């Protein structure tokens, strides 16, 4: 997905967002993907995570970015107003895109 507004306007990233108080990770992920793309997904499992540290992110916060593998279940992509483009790509097909790149530690 390409972000249509700040932060990271014009950069491609994965759909996601905050976990609400009392919400499980899987519930949050399904909700965020639905809100941003209208897709209904089935979560397969954690694919990896990154930790963006406060000093590296300009002092704006400490972020734990968790990527999950998921399977498309239903609906067609409809982007919300935070996004202006999407592409279905394999991980090795990202080379030509401007990607979000927080200084972070990968895990």
PDB file of C-alpha atoms in Angstrom:
ATOM      1  CA  UNK A   1       0.000   0.000   0.000  1.00  0.00           C
ATOM      2  CA  UNK A   2       1.230   3.523  -0.689  1.00  0.00           C
ATOM      3  CA  UNK A   3       0.543   6.112   2.001  1.00  0.00           C
ATOM      4  CA  UNK A   4      -1.466   9.106   0.766  1.00  0.00           C
ATOM      5  CA  UNK A   5      -0.656  11.310   3.772  1.00  0.00           C
ATOM      6  CA  UNK A   6       1.865  11.752   6.553  1.00  0.00           C
ATOM      7  CA  UNK A   7       3.561   9.996   8.135  1.00  0.00           C
ATOM      8  CA  UNK A   8       5.461   8.407   5.246  1.00  0.00           C
ATOM      9  CA  UNK A   9       3.392  10.007   2.452  1.00  0.00           C
ATOM     10  CA  UNK A  10       4.357   8.468  -0.914  1.00  0.00           C
ATOM     11  CA  UNK A  11       6.045   5.438   0.646  1.00  0.00           C
ATOM     12  CA  UNK A  12       4.856   1.856   0.276  1.00  0.00           C
ATOM     13  CA  UNK A  13       4.202  -0.115   3.434  1.00  0.00           C
ATOM     14  CA  UNK A  14       2.107  -2.999   4.716  1.00  0.00           C
ATOM     15  CA  UNK A  15      -1.373  -2.334   6.103  1.00  0.00           C
ATOM     16  CA  UNK A  16      -1.489  -2.045   9.863  1.00  0.00           C
ATOM     17  CA  UNK A  17      -2.000   0.141  12.868  1.00  0.00           C
ATOM     18  CA  UNK A  18      -2.422   0.188  16.605  1.00  0.00           C
ATOM     19  CA  UNK A  19      -3.741  -2.543  18.826  1.00  0.00           C
ATOM     20  CA  UNK A  20      -6.666  -1.113  20.794  1.00  0.00           C
ATOM     21  CA  UNK A  21      -6.862  -1.659  24.554  1.00  0.00           C
ATOM     22  CA  UNK A  22      -8.247  -5.146  25.264  1.00  0.00           C
ATOM     23  CA  UNK A  23      -7.888  -6.254  21.627  1.00  0.00           C
ATOM     24  CA  UNK A  24      -5.908  -9.357  20.627  1.00  0.00           C
ATOM     25  CA  UNK A  25      -3.176  -9.059  17.985  1.00  0.00           C
ATOM     26  CA  UNK A  26      -5.156 -11.182  15.524  1.00  0.00           C
ATOM     27  CA  UNK A  27      -8.326  -9.131  16.044  1.00  0.00           C
ATOM     28  CA  UNK A  28      -6.364  -5.897  15.587  1.00  0.00           C
ATOM     29  CA  UNK A  29      -4.718  -7.165  12.418  1.00  0.00           C
ATOM     30  CA  UNK A  30      -7.995  -8.297  10.851  1.00  0.00           C
ATOM     31  CA  UNK A  31      -9.629  -4.968  11.804  1.00  0.00           C
ATOM     32  CA  UNK A  32      -6.773  -2.827  10.463  1.00  0.00           C
ATOM     33  CA  UNK A  33      -6.553  -4.725   7.159  1.00  0.00           C
ATOM     34  CA  UNK A  34     -10.345  -4.448   6.767  1.00  0.00           C
ATOM     35  CA  UNK A  35     -10.333  -0.706   7.594  1.00  0.00           C
ATOM     36  CA  UNK A  36      -7.506   0.058   5.157  1.00  0.00           C
ATOM     37  CA  UNK A  37      -8.304  -2.327   2.294  1.00  0.00           C
ATOM     38  CA  UNK A  38     -11.762  -3.921   2.855  1.00  0.00           C
ATOM     39  CA  UNK A  39     -10.058  -7.341   2.619  1.00  0.00           C
ATOM     40  CA  UNK A  40     -11.165 -10.203   4.847  1.00  0.00           C
ATOM     41  CA  UNK A  41      -8.123 -12.278   5.867  1.00  0.00           C
ATOM     42  CA  UNK A  42      -7.179 -15.415   7.765  1.00  0.00           C
ATOM     43  CA  UNK A  43      -3.987 -15.048   9.804  1.00  0.00           C
ATOM     44  CA  UNK A  44      -1.446 -17.831   9.363  1.00  0.00           C
ATOM     45  CA  UNK A  45       1.246 -16.686  11.802  1.00  0.00           C
ATOM     46  CA  UNK A  46       3.944 -14.213  12.737  1.00  0.00           C
ATOM     47  CA  UNK A  47       6.435 -13.659   9.906  1.00  0.00           C
ATOM     48  CA  UNK A  48       8.836 -11.359  11.771  1.00  0.00           C
ATOM     49  CA  UNK A  49       9.123  -8.160  13.738  1.00  0.00           C
ATOM     50  CA  UNK A  50      11.070  -4.906  13.919  1.00  0.00           C
ATOM     51  CA  UNK A  51      11.670  -2.585  16.814  1.00  0.00           C
ATOM     52  CA  UNK A  52      11.879   1.120  15.948  1.00  0.00           C
ATOM     53  CA  UNK A  53      13.602   2.904  18.801  1.00  0.00           C
ATOM     54  CA  UNK A  54      12.691   6.419  20.036  1.00  0.00           C
ATOM     55  CA  UNK A  55      16.028   8.006  19.049  1.00  0.00           C
ATOM     56  CA  UNK A  56      15.863   6.415  15.597  1.00  0.00           C
ATOM     57  CA  UNK A  57      12.259   7.535  14.997  1.00  0.00           C
ATOM     58  CA  UNK A  58      12.914  11.194  15.848  1.00  0.00           C
ATOM     59  CA  UNK A  59      11.711  10.864  19.425  1.00  0.00           C
ATOM     60  CA  UNK A  60       8.117  10.249  18.309  1.00  0.00           C
ATOM     61  CA  UNK A  61       7.682   6.937  20.058  1.00  0.00           C
ATOM     62  CA  UNK A  62       8.886   3.400  20.466  1.00  0.00           C
ATOM     63  CA  UNK A  63       7.264   1.103  17.930  1.00  0.00           C
ATOM     64  CA  UNK A  64       7.056  -2.664  17.670  1.00  0.00           C
ATOM     65  CA  UNK A  65       6.225  -3.541  14.076  1.00  0.00           C
ATOM     66  CA  UNK A  66       4.960  -7.098  13.695  1.00  0.00           C
ATOM     67  CA  UNK A  67       4.425  -8.642  10.254  1.00  0.00           C
ATOM     68  CA  UNK A  68       2.062 -11.571   9.882  1.00  0.00           C
ATOM     69  CA  UNK A  69       1.516 -14.010   7.049  1.00  0.00           C
ATOM     70  CA  UNK A  70      -2.142 -14.071   6.066  1.00  0.00           C
ATOM     71  CA  UNK A  71      -4.427 -15.614   3.478  1.00  0.00           C
ATOM     72  CA  UNK A  72      -7.004 -13.630   1.489  1.00  0.00           C
ATOM     73  CA  UNK A  73     -10.533 -14.884   2.253  1.00  0.00           C
ATOM     74  CA  UNK A  74     -12.980 -12.433   0.670  1.00  0.00           C
ATOM     75  CA  UNK A  75     -13.640  -9.005  -0.872  1.00  0.00           C
ATOM     76  CA  UNK A  76     -11.771  -6.901  -3.401  1.00  0.00           C
ATOM     77  CA  UNK A  77      -9.286  -4.196  -2.434  1.00  0.00           C
ATOM     78  CA  UNK A  78     -10.880  -0.816  -1.696  1.00  0.00           C
ATOM     79  CA  UNK A  79      -8.401   1.657  -0.225  1.00  0.00           C
ATOM     80  CA  UNK A  80      -9.313   4.082   2.545  1.00  0.00           C
ATOM     81  CA  UNK A  81      -8.299   7.761   2.433  1.00  0.00           C
ATOM     82  CA  UNK A  82      -4.924   7.028   4.071  1.00  0.00           C
ATOM     83  CA  UNK A  83      -3.769   5.103   0.980  1.00  0.00           C
ATOM     84  CA  UNK A  84      -3.623   5.877  -2.751  1.00  0.00           C
ATOM     85  CA  UNK A  85      -2.176   2.737  -4.389  1.00  0.00           C
ATOM     86  CA  UNK A  86      -1.633  -0.961  -3.786  1.00  0.00           C
ATOM     87  CA  UNK A  87       0.240  -3.777  -5.484  1.00  0.00           C
ATOM     88  CA  UNK A  88       0.296  -7.534  -4.950  1.00  0.00           C
ATOM     89  CA  UNK A  89       4.000  -8.444  -4.956  1.00  0.00           C
ATOM     90  CA  UNK A  90       6.258 -11.250  -3.835  1.00  0.00           C
ATOM     91  CA  UNK A  91       8.871 -10.159  -1.269  1.00  0.00           C
ATOM     92  CA  UNK A  92      11.601 -10.228  -3.938  1.00  0.00           C
ATOM     93  CA  UNK A  93       9.547  -7.867  -6.149  1.00  0.00           C
ATOM     94  CA  UNK A  94       9.821  -4.780  -3.925  1.00  0.00           C
ATOM     95  CA  UNK A  95      13.054  -3.442  -5.435  1.00  0.00           C
ATOM     96  CA  UNK A  96      11.531  -0.648  -7.526  1.00  0.00           C
ATOM     97  CA  UNK A  97       9.310   0.808  -4.788  1.00  0.00           C
ATOM     98  CA  UNK A  98      10.029   3.553  -2.284  1.00  0.00           C
ATOM     99  CA  UNK A  99       9.512   1.704   0.999  1.00  0.00           C
ATOM    100  CA  UNK A 100       9.136   2.897   4.563  1.00  0.00           C
ATOM    101  CA  UNK A 101      12.509   2.434   6.182  1.00  0.00           C
ATOM    102  CA  UNK A 102      12.606   3.179   9.874  1.00  0.00           C
ATOM    103  CA  UNK A 103      16.017   2.662  11.401  1.00  0.00           C
ATOM    104  CA  UNK A 104      15.169  -0.458  13.310  1.00  0.00           C
ATOM    105  CA  UNK A 105      16.357  -3.787  14.568  1.00  0.00           C
ATOM    106  CA  UNK A 106      14.986  -6.759  12.622  1.00  0.00           C
ATOM    107  CA  UNK A 107      13.946  -9.981  14.350  1.00  0.00           C
TER     108      UNK A 107
END
